[in-house]
Structures are given as C-alpha cells and as structure tokens.
Amino acid sequence: MSRLKVEDYLEQGIHGPKEIKAGERREFLGTLRERVVIVLKRSQVFETNVYPEIEQMMKQYPHSNLFLNGQMDYQYLGKYIKLAMSHDIPYKIVLNKDHNSDLGLVLAESNAINKEEIYIKKQFHAQQVIKKKSFTAFFKRCVKKLLKKR
C-alpha cells in the first residue's frame, strides 16, 4: 500500500469521508445549490403564514425533498411538515451542530435543475395588517382613556 493511500485512509477515519462542496452543503441544509427549487430564510419560517410559493413549487416539483433546519423550534416547522405530507413530499430535519445556516427551509430535487431565482421575498402584506390592527387598538385605548377622564 502506498504512503498516499494510507494517509488518505487515516484522514477519512479521523475527519470522515471527503465531501464535494461541503460548504455549499452546509449552507443549503445538506443539498447542493444546483438542486434547489426554492428556499426560505429562518426569519421567514418564523412568520405565522405559510408562503403560497412553497405550496406552488411542491405541486410543480412533486418528486422534490423538503429539508428543514433542525435548530429551529418544531412549532415553526410543523406547518411546512403538514404541507409536505399533504403533497406526499418526503421531509428531513437537518441538524448541523458545527454550522448554523441562515436558511430555514430548502425544497430541492434529487438531480440538478440550476434554477436562477431560489429566494422568496418577504411577505409585507401580513406585517402591514398587524401594524394597522395595532394602530387601531392604540387609538381605541386612547379614546377610552379620554372618555373615562370626563
């Protein structure tokens, strides 16, 4: 056995098998960028509403896989797990203790599709509704206080 093969064998035993594009796999929750259909950032997964784009892509790519960030609480991931189950899409909760990805959800195919735009813009409509409700609630509280003083 040559010296190079022995060193490779020892290195694999210590650090694990060599991976192609390991940094890319860490960022995209275990898959490669070329396979990604659509992603959500962690902050987007924390929102109460499910993004309709995710469901649309699940219908468009029925053989895709859903990868979820395991460092997020299940209460935020549950709505997407139910969505994946309703479309018969397998899901996987990925936990990487060495790297904390900014992504919360990745929908990917098993083969390369090289999609240009994979990021979804944040939903501003839901946030605007909340702000309007809070402003009206504030206004009502002020009116009640004024009426009590009279």
GROMACS .gro file of N, CA and C in nm:
model
  450
    1MET      N    1   0.086  -0.117   0.000
    1MET     CA    2   0.000   0.000   0.000
    1MET      C    3   0.090   0.123   0.000
    2SER      N    4   0.062   0.217  -0.089
    2SER     CA    5   0.147   0.335  -0.097
    2SER      C    6   0.118   0.430   0.019
    3ARG      N    7   0.212   0.516   0.042
    3ARG     CA    8   0.204   0.610   0.154
    3ARG      C    9   0.083   0.703   0.140
    4LEU      N   10   0.051   0.747   0.019
    4LEU     CA   11  -0.060   0.838  -0.005
    4LEU      C   12  -0.193   0.771   0.031
    5LYS      N   13  -0.210   0.646  -0.003
    5LYS     CA   14  -0.334   0.575   0.027
    5LYS      C   15  -0.352   0.557   0.178
    6VAL      N   16  -0.244   0.531   0.248
    6VAL     CA   17  -0.251   0.514   0.394
    6VAL      C   18  -0.291   0.647   0.459
    7GLU      N   19  -0.232   0.758   0.414
    7GLU     CA   20  -0.266   0.889   0.470
    7GLU      C   21  -0.411   0.926   0.440
    8ASP      N   22  -0.457   0.895   0.319
    8ASP     CA   23  -0.597   0.922   0.286
    8ASP      C   24  -0.690   0.838   0.373
    9TYR      N   25  -0.656   0.714   0.394
    9TYR     CA   26  -0.736   0.624   0.476
    9TYR      C   27  -0.743   0.674   0.621
   10LEU      N   28  -0.630   0.717   0.675
   10LEU     CA   29  -0.627   0.770   0.812
   10LEU      C   30  -0.707   0.901   0.822
   11GLU      N   31  -0.693   0.987   0.723
   11GLU     CA   32  -0.764   1.115   0.725
   11GLU      C   33  -0.916   1.093   0.719
   12GLN      N   34  -0.960   0.998   0.639
   12GLN     CA   35  -1.102   0.968   0.632
   12GLN      C   36  -1.152   0.909   0.763
   13GLY      N   37  -1.069   0.831   0.829
   13GLY     CA   38  -1.108   0.775   0.959
   13GLY      C   39  -1.121   0.882   1.066
   14ILE      N   40  -1.039   0.985   1.059
   14ILE     CA   41  -1.042   1.092   1.159
   14ILE      C   42  -1.152   1.193   1.128
   15HIS      N   43  -1.156   1.241   1.004
   15HIS     CA   44  -1.245   1.352   0.967
   15HIS      C   45  -1.371   1.308   0.893
   16GLY      N   46  -1.384   1.183   0.860
   16GLY     CA   47  -1.498   1.136   0.783
   16GLY      C   48  -1.467   1.139   0.635
   17PRO      N   49  -1.557   1.085   0.554
   17PRO     CA   50  -1.532   1.081   0.410
   17PRO      C   51  -1.529   1.221   0.349
   18LYS      N   52  -1.453   1.237   0.242
   18LYS     CA   53  -1.444   1.365   0.174
   18LYS      C   54  -1.577   1.395   0.105
   19GLU      N   55  -1.619   1.522   0.114
   19GLU     CA   56  -1.743   1.565   0.051
   19GLU      C   57  -1.713   1.664  -0.059
   20ILE      N   58  -1.791   1.658  -0.164
   20ILE     CA   59  -1.782   1.757  -0.270
   20ILE      C   60  -1.864   1.879  -0.228
   21LYS      N   61  -1.804   1.997  -0.235
   21LYS     CA   62  -1.870   2.124  -0.200
   21LYS      C   63  -1.932   2.119  -0.060
   22ALA      N   64  -1.851   2.091   0.039
   22ALA     CA   65  -1.900   2.076   0.177
   22ALA      C   66  -1.962   2.205   0.230
   23GLY      N   67  -1.903   2.320   0.198
   23GLY     CA   68  -1.957   2.448   0.244
   23GLY      C   69  -2.095   2.475   0.186
   24GLU      N   70  -2.111   2.442   0.060
   24GLU     CA   71  -2.241   2.459  -0.006
   24GLU      C   72  -2.345   2.367   0.055
   25ARG      N   73  -2.305   2.247   0.087
   25ARG     CA   74  -2.398   2.151   0.150
   25ARG      C   75  -2.439   2.198   0.290
   26ARG      N   76  -2.345   2.257   0.364
   26ARG     CA   77  -2.380   2.310   0.497
   26ARG      C   78  -2.480   2.424   0.485
   27GLU      N   79  -2.459   2.511   0.388
   27GLU     CA   80  -2.546   2.628   0.371
   27GLU      C   81  -2.687   2.588   0.328
   28PHE      N   82  -2.699   2.492   0.237
   28PHE     CA   83  -2.828   2.452   0.183
   28PHE      C   84  -2.882   2.325   0.250
   29LEU      N   85  -2.852   2.306   0.377
   29LEU     CA   86  -2.908   2.201   0.461
   29LEU      C   87  -2.888   2.060   0.405
   30GLY      N   88  -2.769   2.035   0.352
   30GLY     CA   89  -2.733   1.901   0.310
   30GLY      C   90  -2.746   1.874   0.161
   31THR      N   91  -2.790   1.970   0.085
   31THR     CA   92  -2.801   1.951  -0.059
   31THR      C   93  -2.718   2.056  -0.132
   32LEU      N   94  -2.706   2.042  -0.262
   32LEU     CA   95  -2.627   2.134  -0.343
   32LEU      C   96  -2.715   2.244  -0.402
   33ARG      N   97  -2.657   2.359  -0.428
   33ARG     CA   98  -2.729   2.475  -0.481
   33ARG      C   99  -2.795   2.444  -0.615
   34GLU      N  100  -2.732   2.364  -0.696
   34GLU     CA  101  -2.784   2.333  -0.829
   34GLU      C  102  -2.912   2.251  -0.825
   35ARG      N  103  -2.944   2.189  -0.711
   35ARG     CA  104  -3.064   2.107  -0.697
   35ARG      C  105  -3.180   2.183  -0.634
   36VAL      N  106  -3.155   2.303  -0.582
   36VAL     CA  107  -3.253   2.377  -0.504
   36VAL      C  108  -3.363   2.433  -0.594
   37VAL      N  109  -3.487   2.412  -0.550
   37VAL     CA  110  -3.603   2.468  -0.618
   37VAL      C  111  -3.637   2.603  -0.557
   38ILE      N  112  -3.648   2.607  -0.424
   38ILE     CA  113  -3.685   2.730  -0.355
   38ILE      C  114  -3.640   2.720  -0.209
   39VAL      N  115  -3.608   2.835  -0.148
   39VAL     CA  116  -3.566   2.837  -0.008
   39VAL      C  117  -3.639   2.947   0.069
   40LEU      N  118  -3.645   2.929   0.200
   40LEU     CA  119  -3.692   3.032   0.291
   40LEU      C  120  -3.585   3.055   0.396
   41LYS      N  121  -3.565   3.179   0.432
   41LYS     CA  122  -3.473   3.212   0.541
   41LYS      C  123  -3.540   3.178   0.673
   42ARG      N  124  -3.461   3.171   0.777
   42ARG     CA  125  -3.514   3.137   0.910
   42ARG      C  126  -3.624   3.235   0.952
   43SER      N  127  -3.600   3.364   0.931
   43SER     CA  128  -3.698   3.465   0.972
   43SER      C  129  -3.830   3.448   0.899
   44GLN      N  130  -3.827   3.399   0.776
   44GLN     CA  131  -3.949   3.376   0.701
   44GLN      C  132  -4.025   3.255   0.754
   45VAL      N  133  -3.955   3.155   0.800
   45VAL     CA  134  -4.020   3.037   0.857
   45VAL      C  135  -4.086   3.072   0.989
   46PHE      N  136  -4.031   3.170   1.062
   46PHE     CA  137  -4.089   3.213   1.190
   46PHE      C  138  -4.224   3.282   1.172
   47GLU      N  139  -4.254   3.333   1.054
   47GLU     CA  140  -4.381   3.402   1.031
   47GLU      C  141  -4.498   3.305   1.045
   48THR      N  142  -4.614   3.358   1.082
   48THR     CA  143  -4.730   3.272   1.109
   48THR      C  144  -4.790   3.214   0.983
   49ASN      N  145  -4.785   3.285   0.872
   49ASN     CA  146  -4.845   3.238   0.748
   49ASN      C  147  -4.749   3.148   0.671
   50VAL      N  148  -4.807   3.052   0.599
   50VAL     CA  149  -4.729   2.966   0.509
   50VAL      C  150  -4.717   3.040   0.376
   51TYR      N  151  -4.599   3.041   0.322
   51TYR     CA  152  -4.578   3.107   0.193
   51TYR      C  153  -4.646   3.026   0.083
   52PRO      N  154  -4.733   3.088   0.003
   52PRO     CA  155  -4.801   3.013  -0.103
   52PRO      C  156  -4.705   2.966  -0.213
   53GLU      N  157  -4.591   3.032  -0.226
   53GLU     CA  158  -4.492   2.991  -0.326
   53GLU      C  159  -4.438   2.851  -0.298
   54ILE      N  160  -4.428   2.817  -0.169
   54ILE     CA  161  -4.378   2.684  -0.131
   54ILE      C  162  -4.476   2.577  -0.178
   55GLU      N  163  -4.604   2.599  -0.152
   55GLU     CA  164  -4.705   2.502  -0.195
   55GLU      C  165  -4.709   2.492  -0.348
   56GLN      N  166  -4.697   2.604  -0.414
   56GLN     CA  167  -4.697   2.606  -0.560
   56GLN      C  168  -4.580   2.524  -0.616
   57MET      N  169  -4.461   2.540  -0.556
   57MET     CA  170  -4.344   2.465  -0.602
   57MET      C  171  -4.355   2.317  -0.567
   58MET      N  172  -4.422   2.284  -0.457
   58MET     CA  173  -4.443   2.143  -0.423
   58MET      C  174  -4.533   2.076  -0.527
   59LYS      N  175  -4.630   2.150  -0.577
   59LYS     CA  176  -4.717   2.097  -0.682
   59LYS      C  177  -4.641   2.085  -0.814
   60GLN      N  178  -4.555   2.183  -0.842
   60GLN     CA  179  -4.481   2.185  -0.967
   60GLN      C  180  -4.370   2.080  -0.970
   61TYR      N  181  -4.309   2.052  -0.854
   61TYR     CA  182  -4.200   1.954  -0.842
   61TYR      C  183  -4.242   1.845  -0.744
   62PRO      N  184  -4.327   1.751  -0.786
   62PRO     CA  185  -4.379   1.651  -0.692
   62PRO      C  186  -4.276   1.549  -0.644
   63HIS      N  187  -4.159   1.540  -0.710
   63HIS     CA  188  -4.056   1.444  -0.669
   63HIS      C  189  -3.945   1.511  -0.589
   64SER      N  190  -3.972   1.629  -0.537
   64SER     CA  191  -3.869   1.701  -0.461
   64SER      C  192  -3.864   1.653  -0.316
   65ASN      N  193  -3.766   1.702  -0.242
   65ASN     CA  194  -3.749   1.672  -0.100
   65ASN      C  195  -3.747   1.803  -0.023
   66LEU      N  196  -3.799   1.800   0.099
   66LEU     CA  197  -3.802   1.919   0.183
   66LEU      C  198  -3.699   1.902   0.294
   67PHE      N  199  -3.609   1.998   0.307
   67PHE     CA  200  -3.509   1.999   0.414
   67PHE      C  201  -3.541   2.113   0.508
   68LEU      N  202  -3.549   2.084   0.637
   68LEU     CA  203  -3.582   2.184   0.738
   68LEU      C  204  -3.467   2.198   0.836
   69ASN      N  205  -3.443   2.319   0.881
   69ASN     CA  206  -3.334   2.347   0.974
   69ASN      C  207  -3.371   2.295   1.113
   70GLY      N  208  -3.295   2.200   1.163
   70GLY     CA  209  -3.322   2.137   1.291
   70GLY      C  210  -3.291   2.222   1.412
   71GLN      N  211  -3.229   2.338   1.391
   71GLN     CA  212  -3.200   2.428   1.503
   71GLN      C  213  -3.315   2.523   1.531
   72MET      N  214  -3.425   2.505   1.459
   72MET     CA  215  -3.545   2.585   1.480
   72MET      C  216  -3.646   2.503   1.558
   73ASP      N  217  -3.733   2.571   1.630
   73ASP     CA  218  -3.834   2.504   1.710
   73ASP      C  219  -3.939   2.438   1.621
   74TYR      N  220  -3.990   2.324   1.665
   74TYR     CA  221  -4.085   2.246   1.586
   74TYR      C  222  -4.214   2.322   1.560
   75GLN      N  223  -4.253   2.412   1.647
   75GLN     CA  224  -4.378   2.485   1.627
   75GLN      C  225  -4.377   2.568   1.499
   76TYR      N  226  -4.258   2.609   1.454
   76TYR     CA  227  -4.247   2.685   1.331
   76TYR      C  228  -4.234   2.593   1.209
   77LEU      N  229  -4.177   2.478   1.229
   77LEU     CA  230  -4.157   2.384   1.118
   77LEU      C  231  -4.282   2.300   1.090
   78GLY      N  232  -4.367   2.286   1.189
   78GLY     CA  233  -4.483   2.197   1.178
   78GLY      C  234  -4.575   2.227   1.062
   79LYS      N  235  -4.599   2.355   1.035
   79LYS     CA  236  -4.690   2.392   0.926
   79LYS      C  237  -4.635   2.348   0.790
   80TYR      N  238  -4.502   2.351   0.775
   80TYR     CA  239  -4.442   2.308   0.648
   80TYR      C  240  -4.433   2.156   0.640
   81ILE      N  241  -4.420   2.089   0.753
   81ILE     CA  242  -4.422   1.943   0.755
   81ILE      C  243  -4.559   1.893   0.712
   82LYS      N  244  -4.666   1.955   0.765
   82LYS     CA  245  -4.802   1.917   0.727
   82LYS      C  246  -4.825   1.941   0.578
   83LEU      N  247  -4.774   2.052   0.527
   83LEU     CA  248  -4.787   2.083   0.385
   83LEU      C  249  -4.716   1.979   0.299
   84ALA      N  250  -4.596   1.940   0.341
   84ALA     CA  251  -4.521   1.839   0.266
   84ALA      C  252  -4.593   1.704   0.270
   85MET      N  253  -4.648   1.669   0.385
   85MET     CA  254  -4.719   1.542   0.396
   85MET      C  255  -4.845   1.542   0.309
   86SER      N  256  -4.912   1.656   0.299
   86SER     CA  257  -5.033   1.661   0.216
   86SER      C  258  -5.001   1.648   0.068
   87HIS      N  259  -4.879   1.681   0.027
   87HIS     CA  260  -4.837   1.668  -0.113
   87HIS      C  261  -4.749   1.545  -0.135
   88ASP      N  262  -4.738   1.457  -0.036
   88ASP     CA  263  -4.656   1.335  -0.043
   88ASP      C  264  -4.511   1.365  -0.078
   89ILE      N  265  -4.457   1.468  -0.016
   89ILE     CA  266  -4.317   1.505  -0.035
   89ILE      C  267  -4.241   1.466   0.090
   90PRO      N  268  -4.135   1.385   0.076
   90PRO     CA  269  -4.057   1.348   0.194
   90PRO      C  270  -3.984   1.469   0.251
   91TYR      N  271  -3.976   1.471   0.384
   91TYR     CA  272  -3.906   1.581   0.450
   91TYR      C  273  -3.799   1.526   0.541
   92LYS      N  274  -3.702   1.613   0.571
   92LYS     CA  275  -3.591   1.574   0.656
   92LYS      C  276  -3.554   1.694   0.742
   93ILE      N  277  -3.541   1.673   0.871
   93ILE     CA  278  -3.497   1.778   0.962
   93ILE      C  279  -3.347   1.763   0.979
   94VAL      N  280  -3.273   1.864   0.934
   94VAL     CA  281  -3.127   1.859   0.929
   94VAL      C  282  -3.071   1.937   1.047
   95LEU      N  283  -2.988   1.870   1.127
   95LEU     CA  284  -2.924   1.934   1.241
   95LEU      C  285  -2.773   1.927   1.224
   96ASN      N  286  -2.711   2.042   1.209
   96ASN     CA  287  -2.566   2.051   1.196
   96ASN      C  288  -2.515   2.134   1.313
   97LYS      N  289  -2.451   2.070   1.408
   97LYS     CA  290  -2.405   2.140   1.528
   97LYS      C  291  -2.286   2.231   1.500
   98ASP      N  292  -2.212   2.204   1.392
   98ASP     CA  293  -2.093   2.283   1.361
   98ASP      C  294  -2.125   2.411   1.284
   99HIS      N  295  -2.237   2.413   1.213
   99HIS     CA  296  -2.270   2.528   1.128
   99HIS      C  297  -2.417   2.561   1.143
  100ASN      N  298  -2.448   2.689   1.168
  100ASN     CA  299  -2.586   2.733   1.178
  100ASN      C  300  -2.622   2.808   1.050
  101SER      N  301  -2.700   2.748   0.965
  101SER     CA  302  -2.737   2.807   0.837
  101SER      C  303  -2.840   2.917   0.856
  102ASP      N  304  -2.838   3.017   0.769
  102ASP     CA  305  -2.938   3.124   0.770
  102ASP      C  306  -3.069   3.077   0.710
  103LEU      N  307  -3.066   2.962   0.644
  103LEU     CA  308  -3.186   2.911   0.579
  103LEU      C  309  -3.267   2.825   0.675
  104GLY      N  310  -3.397   2.836   0.665
  104GLY     CA  311  -3.484   2.757   0.750
  104GLY      C  312  -3.550   2.643   0.676
  105LEU      N  313  -3.565   2.658   0.544
  105LEU     CA  314  -3.634   2.559   0.462
  105LEU      C  315  -3.572   2.556   0.324
  106VAL      N  316  -3.550   2.436   0.273
  106VAL     CA  317  -3.498   2.418   0.137
  106VAL      C  318  -3.581   2.309   0.070
  107LEU      N  319  -3.638   2.342  -0.046
  107LEU     CA  320  -3.707   2.245  -0.128
  107LEU      C  321  -3.615   2.215  -0.245
  108ALA      N  322  -3.577   2.088  -0.261
  108ALA     CA  323  -3.476   2.052  -0.362
  108ALA      C  324  -3.514   1.924  -0.434
  109GLU      N  325  -3.468   1.914  -0.556
  109GLU     CA  326  -3.483   1.794  -0.638
  109GLU      C  327  -3.363   1.703  -0.611
  110SER      N  328  -3.371   1.579  -0.656
  110SER     CA  329  -3.258   1.487  -0.638
  110SER      C  330  -3.153   1.504  -0.746
  111ASN      N  331  -3.188   1.570  -0.857
  111ASN     CA  332  -3.094   1.598  -0.964
  111ASN      C  333  -3.082   1.750  -0.984
  112ALA      N  334  -2.981   1.791  -1.058
  112ALA     CA  335  -2.956   1.933  -1.081
  112ALA      C  336  -3.065   1.993  -1.169
  113ILE      N  337  -3.117   2.111  -1.129
  113ILE     CA  338  -3.213   2.185  -1.211
  113ILE      C  339  -3.161   2.325  -1.243
  114ASN      N  340  -3.061   2.371  -1.169
  114ASN     CA  341  -2.997   2.501  -1.191
  114ASN      C  342  -3.097   2.615  -1.207
  115LYS      N  343  -3.183   2.632  -1.110
  115LYS     CA  344  -3.283   2.737  -1.112
  115LYS      C  345  -3.216   2.869  -1.073
  116GLU      N  346  -3.245   2.976  -1.147
  116GLU     CA  347  -3.182   3.106  -1.123
  116GLU      C  348  -3.225   3.167  -0.989
  117GLU      N  349  -3.354   3.192  -0.975
  117GLU     CA  350  -3.407   3.262  -0.857
  117GLU      C  351  -3.466   3.161  -0.760
  118ILE      N  352  -3.400   3.145  -0.645
  118ILE     CA  353  -3.449   3.046  -0.548
  118ILE      C  354  -3.498   3.112  -0.419
  119TYR      N  355  -3.466   3.239  -0.399
  119TYR     CA  356  -3.506   3.308  -0.276
  119TYR      C  357  -3.642   3.375  -0.293
  120ILE      N  358  -3.724   3.371  -0.190
  120ILE     CA  359  -3.855   3.434  -0.190
  120ILE      C  360  -3.844   3.566  -0.114
  121LYS      N  361  -3.905   3.668  -0.168
  121LYS     CA  362  -3.910   3.797  -0.098
  121LYS      C  363  -4.003   3.784   0.021
  122LYS      N  364  -3.976   3.861   0.126
  122LYS     CA  365  -4.058   3.856   0.247
  122LYS      C  366  -4.199   3.903   0.218
  123GLN      N  367  -4.295   3.849   0.292
  123GLN     CA  368  -4.433   3.892   0.279
  123GLN      C  369  -4.453   4.017   0.363
  124PHE      N  370  -4.484   4.126   0.295
  124PHE     CA  371  -4.506   4.251   0.367
  124PHE      C  372  -4.654   4.272   0.398
  125HIS      N  373  -4.740   4.205   0.326
  125HIS     CA  374  -4.883   4.222   0.346
  125HIS      C  375  -4.924   4.181   0.487
  126ALA      N  376  -4.877   4.069   0.533
  126ALA     CA  377  -4.914   4.020   0.666
  126ALA      C  378  -4.864   4.115   0.774
  127GLN      N  379  -4.747   4.172   0.757
  127GLN     CA  380  -4.693   4.264   0.856
  127GLN      C  381  -4.770   4.395   0.856
  128GLN      N  382  -4.817   4.442   0.740
  128GLN     CA  383  -4.892   4.566   0.734
  128GLN      C  384  -5.026   4.552   0.805
  129VAL      N  385  -5.089   4.437   0.792
  129VAL     CA  386  -5.216   4.414   0.859
  129VAL      C  387  -5.198   4.420   1.009
  130ILE      N  388  -5.093   4.362   1.060
  130ILE     CA  389  -5.066   4.363   1.203
  130ILE      C  390  -5.044   4.506   1.251
  131LYS      N  391  -4.971   4.585   1.174
  131LYS     CA  392  -4.947   4.724   1.213
  131LYS      C  393  -5.077   4.803   1.216
  132LYS      N  394  -5.167   4.780   1.118
  132LYS     CA  395  -5.294   4.851   1.117
  132LYS      C  396  -5.377   4.813   1.239
  133LYS      N  397  -5.378   4.686   1.274
  133LYS     CA  398  -5.454   4.642   1.390
  133LYS      C  399  -5.398   4.705   1.517
  134SER      N  400  -5.268   4.711   1.528
  134SER     CA  401  -5.209   4.766   1.649
  134SER      C  402  -5.235   4.917   1.658
  135PHE      N  403  -5.238   4.986   1.544
  135PHE     CA  404  -5.267   5.129   1.546
  135PHE      C  405  -5.412   5.153   1.586
  136THR      N  406  -5.505   5.073   1.533
  136THR     CA  407  -5.645   5.091   1.572
  136THR      C  408  -5.665   5.056   1.719
  137ALA      N  409  -5.596   4.956   1.767
  137ALA     CA  410  -5.607   4.921   1.909
  137ALA      C  411  -5.553   5.035   1.996
  138PHE      N  412  -5.444   5.094   1.955
  138PHE     CA  413  -5.387   5.207   2.028
  138PHE      C  414  -5.485   5.324   2.027
  139PHE      N  415  -5.546   5.352   1.914
  139PHE     CA  416  -5.641   5.462   1.902
  139PHE      C  417  -5.762   5.438   1.993
  140LYS      N  418  -5.814   5.316   1.996
  140LYS     CA  419  -5.928   5.283   2.081
  140LYS      C  420  -5.894   5.299   2.229
  141ARG      N  421  -5.774   5.258   2.268
  141ARG     CA  422  -5.732   5.274   2.407
  141ARG      C  423  -5.726   5.421   2.446
  142CYS      N  424  -5.675   5.504   2.358
  142CYS     CA  425  -5.666   5.648   2.385
  142CYS      C  426  -5.805   5.710   2.400
  143VAL      N  427  -5.898   5.671   2.316
  143VAL     CA  428  -6.034   5.723   2.323
  143VAL      C  429  -6.100   5.681   2.453
  144LYS      N  430  -6.080   5.555   2.494
  144LYS     CA  431  -6.138   5.508   2.621
  144LYS      C  432  -6.085   5.585   2.739
  145LYS      N  433  -5.955   5.613   2.740
  145LYS     CA  434  -5.893   5.688   2.849
  145LYS      C  435  -5.949   5.830   2.856
  146LEU      N  436  -5.969   5.890   2.741
  146LEU     CA  437  -6.026   6.026   2.736
  146LEU      C  438  -6.169   6.027   2.787
  147LEU      N  439  -6.248   5.925   2.750
  147LEU     CA  440  -6.385   5.917   2.795
  147LEU      C  441  -6.397   5.891   2.946
  148LYS      N  442  -6.303   5.815   3.001
  148LYS     CA  443  -6.304   5.789   3.145
  148LYS      C  444  -6.274   5.913   3.225
  149LYS      N  445  -6.189   6.000   3.174
  149LYS     CA  446  -6.150   6.121   3.245
  149LYS      C  447  -6.265   6.221   3.251
  150ARG      N  448  -6.361   6.215   3.161
  150ARG     CA  449  -6.472   6.311   3.159
  150ARG      C  450  -6.574   6.274   3.256
   0.00000   0.00000   0.00000
